[in-house]
Short mmCIF file of C-alpha atoms in Angstrom, two decimals:
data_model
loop_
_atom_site.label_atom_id
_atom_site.label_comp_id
_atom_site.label_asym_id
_atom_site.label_seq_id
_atom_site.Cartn_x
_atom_site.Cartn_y
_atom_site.Cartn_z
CA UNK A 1 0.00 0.00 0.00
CA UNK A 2 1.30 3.57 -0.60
CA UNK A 3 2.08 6.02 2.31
CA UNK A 4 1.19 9.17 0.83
CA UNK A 5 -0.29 12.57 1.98
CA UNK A 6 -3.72 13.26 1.22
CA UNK A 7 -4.36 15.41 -1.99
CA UNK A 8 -7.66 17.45 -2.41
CA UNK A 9 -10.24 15.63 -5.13
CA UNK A 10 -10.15 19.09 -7.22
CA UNK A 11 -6.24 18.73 -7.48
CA UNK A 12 -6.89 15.20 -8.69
CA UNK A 13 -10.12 15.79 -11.13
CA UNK A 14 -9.51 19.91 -12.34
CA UNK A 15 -6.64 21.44 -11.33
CA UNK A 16 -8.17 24.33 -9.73
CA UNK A 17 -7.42 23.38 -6.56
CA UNK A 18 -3.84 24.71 -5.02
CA UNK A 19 -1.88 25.54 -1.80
CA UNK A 20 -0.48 29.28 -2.86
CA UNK A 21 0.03 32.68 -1.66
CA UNK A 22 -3.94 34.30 -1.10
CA UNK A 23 -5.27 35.40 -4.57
CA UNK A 24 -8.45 36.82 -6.08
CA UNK A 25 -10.65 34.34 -6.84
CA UNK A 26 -10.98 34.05 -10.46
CA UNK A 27 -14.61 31.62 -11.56
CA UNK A 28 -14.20 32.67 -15.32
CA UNK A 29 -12.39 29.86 -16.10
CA UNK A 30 -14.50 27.22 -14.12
CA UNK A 31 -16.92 25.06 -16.36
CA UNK A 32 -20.80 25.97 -15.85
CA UNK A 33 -20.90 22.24 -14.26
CA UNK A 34 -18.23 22.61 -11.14
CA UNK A 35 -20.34 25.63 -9.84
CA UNK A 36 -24.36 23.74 -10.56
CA UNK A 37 -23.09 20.54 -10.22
CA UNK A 38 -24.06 18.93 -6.60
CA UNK A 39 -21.17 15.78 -7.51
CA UNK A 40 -18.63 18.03 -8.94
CA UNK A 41 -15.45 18.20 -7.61
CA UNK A 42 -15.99 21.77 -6.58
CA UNK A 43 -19.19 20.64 -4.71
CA UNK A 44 -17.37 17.82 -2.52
CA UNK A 45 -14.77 20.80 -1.25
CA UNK A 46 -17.52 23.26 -0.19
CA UNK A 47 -18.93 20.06 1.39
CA UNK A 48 -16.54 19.35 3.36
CA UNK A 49 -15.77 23.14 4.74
CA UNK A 50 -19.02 24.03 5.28
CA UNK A 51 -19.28 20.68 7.09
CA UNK A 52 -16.45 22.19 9.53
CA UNK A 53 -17.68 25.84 9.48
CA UNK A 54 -20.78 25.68 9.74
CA UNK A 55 -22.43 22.16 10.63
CA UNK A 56 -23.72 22.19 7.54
CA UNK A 57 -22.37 20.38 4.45
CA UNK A 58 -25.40 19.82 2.60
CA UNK A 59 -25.50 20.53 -0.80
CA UNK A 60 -28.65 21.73 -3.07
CA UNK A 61 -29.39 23.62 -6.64
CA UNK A 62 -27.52 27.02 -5.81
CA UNK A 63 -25.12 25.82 -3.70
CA UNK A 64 -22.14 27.76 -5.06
CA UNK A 65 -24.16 31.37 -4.48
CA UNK A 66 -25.54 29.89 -0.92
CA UNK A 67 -24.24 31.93 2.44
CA UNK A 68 -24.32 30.31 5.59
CA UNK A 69 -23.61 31.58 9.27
CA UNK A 70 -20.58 29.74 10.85
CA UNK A 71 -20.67 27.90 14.01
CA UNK A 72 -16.83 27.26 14.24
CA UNK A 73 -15.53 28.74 17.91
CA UNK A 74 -16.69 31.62 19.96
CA UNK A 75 -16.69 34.94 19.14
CA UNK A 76 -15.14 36.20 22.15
CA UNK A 77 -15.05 39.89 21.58
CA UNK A 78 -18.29 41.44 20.59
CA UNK A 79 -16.13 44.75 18.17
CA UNK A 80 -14.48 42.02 15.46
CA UNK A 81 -17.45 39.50 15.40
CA UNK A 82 -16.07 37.79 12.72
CA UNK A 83 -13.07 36.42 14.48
CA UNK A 84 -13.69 33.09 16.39
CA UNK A 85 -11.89 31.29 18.75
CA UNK A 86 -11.64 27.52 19.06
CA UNK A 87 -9.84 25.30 21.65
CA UNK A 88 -6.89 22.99 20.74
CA UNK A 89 -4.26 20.77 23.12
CA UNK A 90 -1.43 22.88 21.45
CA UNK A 91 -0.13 23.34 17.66
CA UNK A 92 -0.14 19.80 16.67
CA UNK A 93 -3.40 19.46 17.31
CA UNK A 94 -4.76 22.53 15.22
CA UNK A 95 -2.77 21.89 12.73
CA UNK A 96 -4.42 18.57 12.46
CA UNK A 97 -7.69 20.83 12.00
CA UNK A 98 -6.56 23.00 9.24
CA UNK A 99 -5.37 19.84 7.58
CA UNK A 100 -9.21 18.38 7.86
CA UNK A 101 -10.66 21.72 6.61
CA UNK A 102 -8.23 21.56 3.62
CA UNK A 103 -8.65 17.91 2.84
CA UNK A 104 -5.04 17.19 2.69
CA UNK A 105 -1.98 16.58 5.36
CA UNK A 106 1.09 18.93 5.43
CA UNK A 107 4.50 18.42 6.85
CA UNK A 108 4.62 18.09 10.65
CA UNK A 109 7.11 21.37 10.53
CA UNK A 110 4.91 22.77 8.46
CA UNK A 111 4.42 26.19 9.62
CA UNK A 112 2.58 28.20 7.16
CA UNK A 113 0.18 26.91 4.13
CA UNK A 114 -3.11 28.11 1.94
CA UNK A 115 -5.68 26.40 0.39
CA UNK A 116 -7.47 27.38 -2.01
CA UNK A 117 -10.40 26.23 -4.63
CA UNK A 118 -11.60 28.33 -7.65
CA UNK A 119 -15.57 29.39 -6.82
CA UNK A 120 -15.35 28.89 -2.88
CA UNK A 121 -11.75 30.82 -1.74
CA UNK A 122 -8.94 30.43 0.68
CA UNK A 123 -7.98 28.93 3.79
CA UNK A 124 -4.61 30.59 5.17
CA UNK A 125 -2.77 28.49 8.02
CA UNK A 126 0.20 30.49 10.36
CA UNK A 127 1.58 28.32 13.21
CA UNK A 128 2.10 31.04 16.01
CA UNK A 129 3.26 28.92 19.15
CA UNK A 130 2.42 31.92 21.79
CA UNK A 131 0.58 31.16 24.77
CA UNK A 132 -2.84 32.49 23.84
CA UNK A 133 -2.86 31.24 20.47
CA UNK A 134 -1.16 28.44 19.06
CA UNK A 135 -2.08 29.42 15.26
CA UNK A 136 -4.56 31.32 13.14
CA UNK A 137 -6.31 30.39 10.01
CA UNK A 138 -7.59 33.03 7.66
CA UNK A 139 -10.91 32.59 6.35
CA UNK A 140 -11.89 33.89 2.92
CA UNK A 141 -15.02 31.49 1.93
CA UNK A 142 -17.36 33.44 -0.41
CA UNK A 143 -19.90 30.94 1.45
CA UNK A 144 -19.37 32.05 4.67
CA UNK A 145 -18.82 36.05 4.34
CA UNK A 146 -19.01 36.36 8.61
CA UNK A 147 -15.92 34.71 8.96
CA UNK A 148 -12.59 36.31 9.10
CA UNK A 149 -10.15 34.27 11.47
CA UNK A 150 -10.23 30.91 13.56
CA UNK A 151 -7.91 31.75 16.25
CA UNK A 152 -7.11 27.99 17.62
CA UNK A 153 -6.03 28.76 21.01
CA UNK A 154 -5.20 27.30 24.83
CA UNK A 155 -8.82 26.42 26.76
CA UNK A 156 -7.57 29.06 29.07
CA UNK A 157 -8.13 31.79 26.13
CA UNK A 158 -11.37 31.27 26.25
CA UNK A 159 -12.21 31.89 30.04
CA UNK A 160 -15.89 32.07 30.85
CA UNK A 161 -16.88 30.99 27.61
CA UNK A 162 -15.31 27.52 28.15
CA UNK A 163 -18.53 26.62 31.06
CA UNK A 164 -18.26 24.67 33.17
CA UNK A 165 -20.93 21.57 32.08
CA UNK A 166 -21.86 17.74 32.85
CA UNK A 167 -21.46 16.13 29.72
CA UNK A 168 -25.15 14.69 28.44
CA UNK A 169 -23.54 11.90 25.74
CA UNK A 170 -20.60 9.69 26.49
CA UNK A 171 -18.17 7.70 25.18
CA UNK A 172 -19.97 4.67 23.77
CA UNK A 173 -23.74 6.47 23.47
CA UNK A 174 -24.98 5.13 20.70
CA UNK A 175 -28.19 5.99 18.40
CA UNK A 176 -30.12 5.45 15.24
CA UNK A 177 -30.94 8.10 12.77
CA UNK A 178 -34.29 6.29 11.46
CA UNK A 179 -34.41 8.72 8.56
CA UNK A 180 -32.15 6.06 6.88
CA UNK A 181 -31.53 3.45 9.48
CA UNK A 182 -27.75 4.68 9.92
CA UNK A 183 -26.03 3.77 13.71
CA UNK A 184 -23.94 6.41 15.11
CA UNK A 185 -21.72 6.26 17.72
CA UNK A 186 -20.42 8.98 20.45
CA UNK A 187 -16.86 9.00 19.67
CA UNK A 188 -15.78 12.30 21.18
CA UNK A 189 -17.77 13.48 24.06
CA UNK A 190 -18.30 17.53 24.76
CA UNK A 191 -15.82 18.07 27.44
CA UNK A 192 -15.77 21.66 29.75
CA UNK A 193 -11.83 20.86 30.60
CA UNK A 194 -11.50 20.54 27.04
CA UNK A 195 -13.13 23.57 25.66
CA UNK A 196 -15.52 20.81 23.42
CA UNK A 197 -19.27 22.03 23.36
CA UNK A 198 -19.42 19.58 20.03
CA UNK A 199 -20.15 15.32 20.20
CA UNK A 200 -19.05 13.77 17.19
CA UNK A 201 -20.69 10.48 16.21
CA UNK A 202 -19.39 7.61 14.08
CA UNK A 203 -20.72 5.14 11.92
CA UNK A 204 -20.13 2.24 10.01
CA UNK A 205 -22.92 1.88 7.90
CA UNK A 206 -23.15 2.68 4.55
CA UNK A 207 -26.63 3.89 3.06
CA UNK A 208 -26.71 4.00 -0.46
CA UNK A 209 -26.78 7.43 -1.38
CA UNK A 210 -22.64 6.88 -0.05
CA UNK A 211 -21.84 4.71 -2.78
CA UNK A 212 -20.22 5.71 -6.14
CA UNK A 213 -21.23 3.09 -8.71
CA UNK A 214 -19.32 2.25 -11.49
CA UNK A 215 -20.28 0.09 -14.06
CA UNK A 216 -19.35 1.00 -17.08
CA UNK A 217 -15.87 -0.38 -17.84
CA UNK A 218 -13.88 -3.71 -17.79
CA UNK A 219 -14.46 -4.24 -13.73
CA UNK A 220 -17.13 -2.67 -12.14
CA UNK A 221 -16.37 -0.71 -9.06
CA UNK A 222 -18.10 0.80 -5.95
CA UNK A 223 -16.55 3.33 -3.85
CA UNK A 224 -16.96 5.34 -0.51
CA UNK A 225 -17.84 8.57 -1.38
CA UNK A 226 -19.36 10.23 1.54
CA UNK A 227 -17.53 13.52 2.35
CA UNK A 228 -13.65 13.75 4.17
CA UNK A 229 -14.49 16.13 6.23
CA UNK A 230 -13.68 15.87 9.86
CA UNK A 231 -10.17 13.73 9.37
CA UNK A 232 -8.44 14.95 12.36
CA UNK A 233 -11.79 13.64 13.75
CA UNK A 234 -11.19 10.19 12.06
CA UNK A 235 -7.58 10.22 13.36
CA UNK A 236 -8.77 10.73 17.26
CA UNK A 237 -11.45 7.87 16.84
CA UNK A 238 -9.67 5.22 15.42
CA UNK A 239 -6.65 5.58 17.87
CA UNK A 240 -9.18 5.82 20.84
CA UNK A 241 -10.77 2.97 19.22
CA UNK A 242 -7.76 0.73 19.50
CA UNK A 243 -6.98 1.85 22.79
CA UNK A 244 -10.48 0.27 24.11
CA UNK A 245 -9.10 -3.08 22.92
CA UNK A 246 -5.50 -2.15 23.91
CA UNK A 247 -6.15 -0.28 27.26
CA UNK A 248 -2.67 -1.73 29.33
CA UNK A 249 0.10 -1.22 26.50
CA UNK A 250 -1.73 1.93 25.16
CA UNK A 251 -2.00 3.65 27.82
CA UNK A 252 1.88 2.59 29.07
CA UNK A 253 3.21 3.90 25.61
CA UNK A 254 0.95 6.62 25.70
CA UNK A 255 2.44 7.78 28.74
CA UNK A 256 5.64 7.05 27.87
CA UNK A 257 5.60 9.75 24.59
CA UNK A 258 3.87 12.18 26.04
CA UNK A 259 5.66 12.23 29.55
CA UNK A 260 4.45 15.63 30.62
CA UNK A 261 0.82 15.21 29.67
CA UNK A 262 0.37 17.91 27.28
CA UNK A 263 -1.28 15.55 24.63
CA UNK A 264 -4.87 14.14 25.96
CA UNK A 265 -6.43 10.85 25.15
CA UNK A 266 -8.64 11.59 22.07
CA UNK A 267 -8.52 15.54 22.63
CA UNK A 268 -10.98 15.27 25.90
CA UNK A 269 -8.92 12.31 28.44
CA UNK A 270 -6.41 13.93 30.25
CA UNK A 271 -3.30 11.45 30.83
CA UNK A 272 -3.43 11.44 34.47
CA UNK A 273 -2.74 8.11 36.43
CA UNK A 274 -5.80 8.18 37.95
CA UNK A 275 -7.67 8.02 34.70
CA UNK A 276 -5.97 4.52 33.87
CA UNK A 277 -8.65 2.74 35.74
CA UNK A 278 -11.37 4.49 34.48
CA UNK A 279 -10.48 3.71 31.22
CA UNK A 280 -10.41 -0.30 32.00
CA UNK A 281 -13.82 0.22 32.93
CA UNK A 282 -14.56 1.87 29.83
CA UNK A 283 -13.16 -0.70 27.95
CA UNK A 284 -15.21 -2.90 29.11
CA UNK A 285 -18.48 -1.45 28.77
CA UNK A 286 -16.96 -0.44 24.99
CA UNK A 287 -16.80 -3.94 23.82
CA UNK A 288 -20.55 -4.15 24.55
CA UNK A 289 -21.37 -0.74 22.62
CA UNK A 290 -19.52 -1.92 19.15
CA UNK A 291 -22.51 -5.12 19.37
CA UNK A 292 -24.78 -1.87 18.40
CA UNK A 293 -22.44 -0.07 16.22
CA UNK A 294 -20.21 -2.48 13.95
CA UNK A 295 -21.80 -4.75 11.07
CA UNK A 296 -22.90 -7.84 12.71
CA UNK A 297 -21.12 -9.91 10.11
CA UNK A 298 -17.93 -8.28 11.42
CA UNK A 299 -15.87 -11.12 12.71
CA UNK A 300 -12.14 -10.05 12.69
CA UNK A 301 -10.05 -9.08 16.39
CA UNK A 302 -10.19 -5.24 16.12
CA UNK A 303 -6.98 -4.57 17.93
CA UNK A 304 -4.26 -5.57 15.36
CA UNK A 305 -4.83 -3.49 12.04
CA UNK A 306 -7.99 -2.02 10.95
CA UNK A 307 -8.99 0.66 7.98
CA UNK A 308 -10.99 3.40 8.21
CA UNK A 309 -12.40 4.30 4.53
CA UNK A 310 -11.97 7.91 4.28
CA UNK A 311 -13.72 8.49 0.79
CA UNK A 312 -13.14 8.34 -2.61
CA UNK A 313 -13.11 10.64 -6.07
CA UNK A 314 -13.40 9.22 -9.42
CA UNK A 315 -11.67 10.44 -12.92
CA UNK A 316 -12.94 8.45 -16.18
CA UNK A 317 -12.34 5.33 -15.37
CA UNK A 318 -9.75 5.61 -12.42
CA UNK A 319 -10.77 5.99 -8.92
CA UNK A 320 -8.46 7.20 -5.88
CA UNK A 321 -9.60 5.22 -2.87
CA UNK A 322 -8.13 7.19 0.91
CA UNK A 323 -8.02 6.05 4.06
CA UNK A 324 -6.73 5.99 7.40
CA UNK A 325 -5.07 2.90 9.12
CA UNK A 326 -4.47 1.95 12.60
CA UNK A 327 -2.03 -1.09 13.11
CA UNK A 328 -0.34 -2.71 16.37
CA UNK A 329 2.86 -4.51 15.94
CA UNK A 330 3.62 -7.38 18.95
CA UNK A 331 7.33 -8.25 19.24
CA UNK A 332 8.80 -11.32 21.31
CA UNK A 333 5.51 -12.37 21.85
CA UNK A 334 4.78 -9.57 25.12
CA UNK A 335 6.05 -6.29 24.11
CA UNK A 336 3.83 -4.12 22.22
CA UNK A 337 4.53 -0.99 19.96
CA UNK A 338 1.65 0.74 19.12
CA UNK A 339 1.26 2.79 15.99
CA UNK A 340 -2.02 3.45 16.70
CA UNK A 341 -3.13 5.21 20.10
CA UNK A 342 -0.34 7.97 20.22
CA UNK A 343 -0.69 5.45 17.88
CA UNK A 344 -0.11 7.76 14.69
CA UNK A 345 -2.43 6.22 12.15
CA UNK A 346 -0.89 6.21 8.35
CA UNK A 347 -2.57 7.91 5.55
CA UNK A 348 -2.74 5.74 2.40
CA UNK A 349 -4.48 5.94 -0.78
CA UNK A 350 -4.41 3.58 -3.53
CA UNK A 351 -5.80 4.68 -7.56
CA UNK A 352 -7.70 1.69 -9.01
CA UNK A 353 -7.68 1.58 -13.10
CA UNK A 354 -11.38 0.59 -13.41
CA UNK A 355 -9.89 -2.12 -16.28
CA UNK A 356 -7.32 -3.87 -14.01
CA UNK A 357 -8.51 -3.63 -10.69
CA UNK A 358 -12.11 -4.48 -9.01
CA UNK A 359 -12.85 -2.53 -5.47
CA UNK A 360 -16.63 -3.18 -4.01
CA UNK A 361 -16.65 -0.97 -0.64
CA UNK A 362 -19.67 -2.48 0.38
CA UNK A 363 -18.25 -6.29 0.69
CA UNK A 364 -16.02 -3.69 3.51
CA UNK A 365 -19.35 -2.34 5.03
CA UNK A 366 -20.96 -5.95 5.41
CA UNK A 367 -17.91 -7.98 6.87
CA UNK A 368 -14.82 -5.60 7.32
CA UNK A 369 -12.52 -6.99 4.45
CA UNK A 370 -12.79 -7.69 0.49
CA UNK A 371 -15.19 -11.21 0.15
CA UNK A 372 -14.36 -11.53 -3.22
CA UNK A 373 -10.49 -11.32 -2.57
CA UNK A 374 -8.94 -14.36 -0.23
CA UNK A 375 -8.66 -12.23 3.23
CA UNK A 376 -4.71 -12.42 3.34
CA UNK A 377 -4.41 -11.95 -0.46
CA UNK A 378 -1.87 -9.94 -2.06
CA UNK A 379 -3.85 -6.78 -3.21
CA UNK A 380 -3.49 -3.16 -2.71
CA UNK A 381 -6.28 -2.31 -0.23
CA UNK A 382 -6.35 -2.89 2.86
CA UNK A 383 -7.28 -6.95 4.68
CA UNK A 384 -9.15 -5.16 7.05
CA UNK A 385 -11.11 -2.28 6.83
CA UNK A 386 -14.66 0.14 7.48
CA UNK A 387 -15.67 2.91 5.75
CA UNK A 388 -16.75 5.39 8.26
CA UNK A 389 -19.12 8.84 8.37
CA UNK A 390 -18.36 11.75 10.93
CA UNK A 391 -21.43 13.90 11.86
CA UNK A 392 -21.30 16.72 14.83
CA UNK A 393 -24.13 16.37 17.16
CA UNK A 394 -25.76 19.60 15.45
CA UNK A 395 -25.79 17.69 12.01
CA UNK A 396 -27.20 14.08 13.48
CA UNK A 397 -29.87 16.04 15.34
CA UNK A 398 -33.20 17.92 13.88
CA UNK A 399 -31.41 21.22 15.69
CA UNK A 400 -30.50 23.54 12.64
CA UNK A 401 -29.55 26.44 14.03
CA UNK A 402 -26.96 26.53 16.77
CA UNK A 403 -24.60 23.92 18.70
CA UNK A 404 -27.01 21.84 20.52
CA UNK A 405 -26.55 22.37 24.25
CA UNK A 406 -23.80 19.95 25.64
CA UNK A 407 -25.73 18.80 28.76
CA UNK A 408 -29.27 17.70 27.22
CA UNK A 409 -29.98 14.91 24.89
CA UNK A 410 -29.91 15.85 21.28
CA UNK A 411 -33.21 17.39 19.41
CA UNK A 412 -34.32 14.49 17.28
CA UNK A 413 -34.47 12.08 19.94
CA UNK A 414 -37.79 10.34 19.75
CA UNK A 415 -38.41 11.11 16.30
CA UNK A 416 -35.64 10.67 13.86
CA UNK A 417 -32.94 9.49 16.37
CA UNK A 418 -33.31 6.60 18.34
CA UNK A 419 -31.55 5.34 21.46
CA UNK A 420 -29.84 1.84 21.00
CA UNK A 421 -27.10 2.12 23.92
CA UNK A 422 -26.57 4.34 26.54
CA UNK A 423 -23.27 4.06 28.32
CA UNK A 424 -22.62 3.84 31.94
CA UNK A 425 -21.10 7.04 33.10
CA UNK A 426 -17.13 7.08 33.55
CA UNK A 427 -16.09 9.96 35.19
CA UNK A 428 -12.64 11.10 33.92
CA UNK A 429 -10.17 13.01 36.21
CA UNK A 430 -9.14 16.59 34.86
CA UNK A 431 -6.62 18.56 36.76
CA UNK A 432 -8.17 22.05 38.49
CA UNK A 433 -5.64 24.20 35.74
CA UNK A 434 -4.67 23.35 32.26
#
């Protein structure tokens, strides 16, 4: 499989989509389709931003003229109303969100980068390592006109408007949405310590309005191709998902890297000692959850290597599969190196000529590798893999106007979205300061 960093769909499919200096933003050029288009390559960018932005990544006739209000941050000072303010665990970790927003991954020294896409704008990225802000991001979405700046900052830069709240969701929470029989997951919890007001919820199904068919040349493929939106997202979950099934050595190596604590447990676990028991108990309780959550025809041991399906974008007849995988190496029998809770997952994409190669994501979906491939084949996809969905709680619930409120149950709940588990509570430990 190839190690590779993720390039944006428009790079792939037009060309109109660069990193650069900031420029005008020049449509002239852009055929009639990319801007009406809901499936253009255009479309699936937007997507994806406004999926970040604004909650709100739905796309519809007019989408390219469409403004919508962002819900990114806090606005924490009433004169410049168009910066926002968002909490991260230092520059590492915003820098993982820029890379989401953009759809790509840059250079861990990476210090400075802009996106940009023809018909929607720029994104502008400055690492500034002080201790109220770790880095900005410049906003310039045509889309979203009342946002200037994302200042991704310390939880303490964000005093009062930080609260101080009892988490409703947990860890493990899981629901329906019985508008299309989808099961979602609580992933990432809201967390007060954290600066989190957000859940983000997870799921392995795969309706069919996510699948690209096609059918049309020498092997007939059928791709992933809900929106990438949300990786750094993807990255938390999977590593906190192998932790569940890897809670001793994880949590050991986990402490080992990150000595001084600086880096928490999935953005929202602090890695305090006295958390290492909680998160046993978790485990435990989390084994039960995934008999809601993952395919029932899933049989394979979770721990060692599995594949999160990202997405996909198809050219003619080649299509670039991406995804994210999480592996755990076990040497001499009793020592274990993780590669997957500090874990750094690898970003991989393979291109499949649509005459050579056959992919079918949903023989994934059903059992969690290729059927129609022997399971330890030689092949360029991965043996083991899901393709997975991100949603905020704002965009699973019926609530379509601001951040739900982090202590009470979702709006939705008893009409579209239905309860399946709930979790036992498992209070974390978070130190008085941060």
């Amino acid at each position: 499989m190839k190690k590779y960093a993720f390039l944006p769909a428009a790079l792939l499919l037009l060309g109109s989509y660069t990193l650069t200096a900031c420029s005008d933003d020049d449509t002239a050029a852009i055929p009639d389709t990319e801007l009406t288009d809901t499936e253009s390559a255009t479309a699936h960018q937007l997507s994806r931003v406004l999926s970040m932005l604004c909650e709100d990544g739905e796309l519809s006739t007019g989408w390219a003229t469409r403004q919508v209000q962002p819900t990114v941050g806090e606005a924490l000072n009433s004169a410049t109303p168009f910066v926002r303010s968002m909490a991260v665990a230092n520059e590492a970790e915003a820098r993982d969100y820029f890379n989401a927003l953009a759809g790509y991954m840059t250079d861990d020294e990476c210090t400075q980068t802009t996106w940009q896409c023809d018909g929607i704008g720029t994104l502008a990225y400055h690492a500034l390592n002080e201790s109220d802000c770790f880095a900005t991001i410049d906003v310039n979405i045509k889309q979203v006109p009342e946002l200037e700046t994302i200042r991704l900052v310390p939880v303490s830069a964000l005093g009062e408007n930080a609260s101080d709240f009892e988490p409703y969701y947990s860890f493990g929470d899981v629901l329906r949405n019985t508008a299309d029989s989808t099961i979602w997951v609580c992933g990432r919890p809201a967390c007060a310590w954290a600066g989190k007001k957000k859940t983000y919820w997870f799921s392995f199904s795969l309706p069919e309005k996510h699948i690209k068919a096609v059918t049309k040349y020498a092997n007939p493929c059928y791709f992933h191709k809900s929106s990438e939106a949300h990786l750094d997202k993807v990255k938390d979950f999977g590593s906190f998902f192998h932790l569940m099934h890897l809670v001793e050595g994880g949590w050991a190596i986990f402490k080992h890297r990150h000595p001084n604590g600086d880096v928490p447990i999935s953005e929202v676990i602090p890695v305090l000692e006295e958390n290492y028991e909680v998160l046993e108990a978790l485990a435990d309780d989390w084994l039960e959850a995934e008999d809601y959550f993952v395919p029932a025809a899933v049989d394979f041991p979770l721990e060692y290597e599995l594949a999160f399906f990202l997405g996909s974008s198809v050219s003619g007849k080649k299509g670039t599969q991406r995804w994210y995988t999480f592996s755990t190496e076990l040497y001499d029998g009793d020592f274990i190196d993780c590669t997957g809770p500090d874990f750094q997952p690898t970003a991989e994409e393979e291109t499949i000529n649509m005459n050579d190669a056959f992919f079918d994501i949903r023989e994934y979906a059903q059992y969690g590798y290729p059927k129609s491939m022997p399971p330890f084949g030689i092949y360029n996809f991965p043996v083991r893999g899901l393709p997975i969905s991100v949603k905020s709680g704002k965009e699973l619930s019926t609530n379509l106007f601001a951040t739900p409120d982090p202590d009470k149950e979702l709006p939705g709940v008893g009409t579209k979205l239905e309860v399946l588990y709930k979790m036992p509570k498992h209070k974390f430990v978070y130190p008085k300061t941060k």
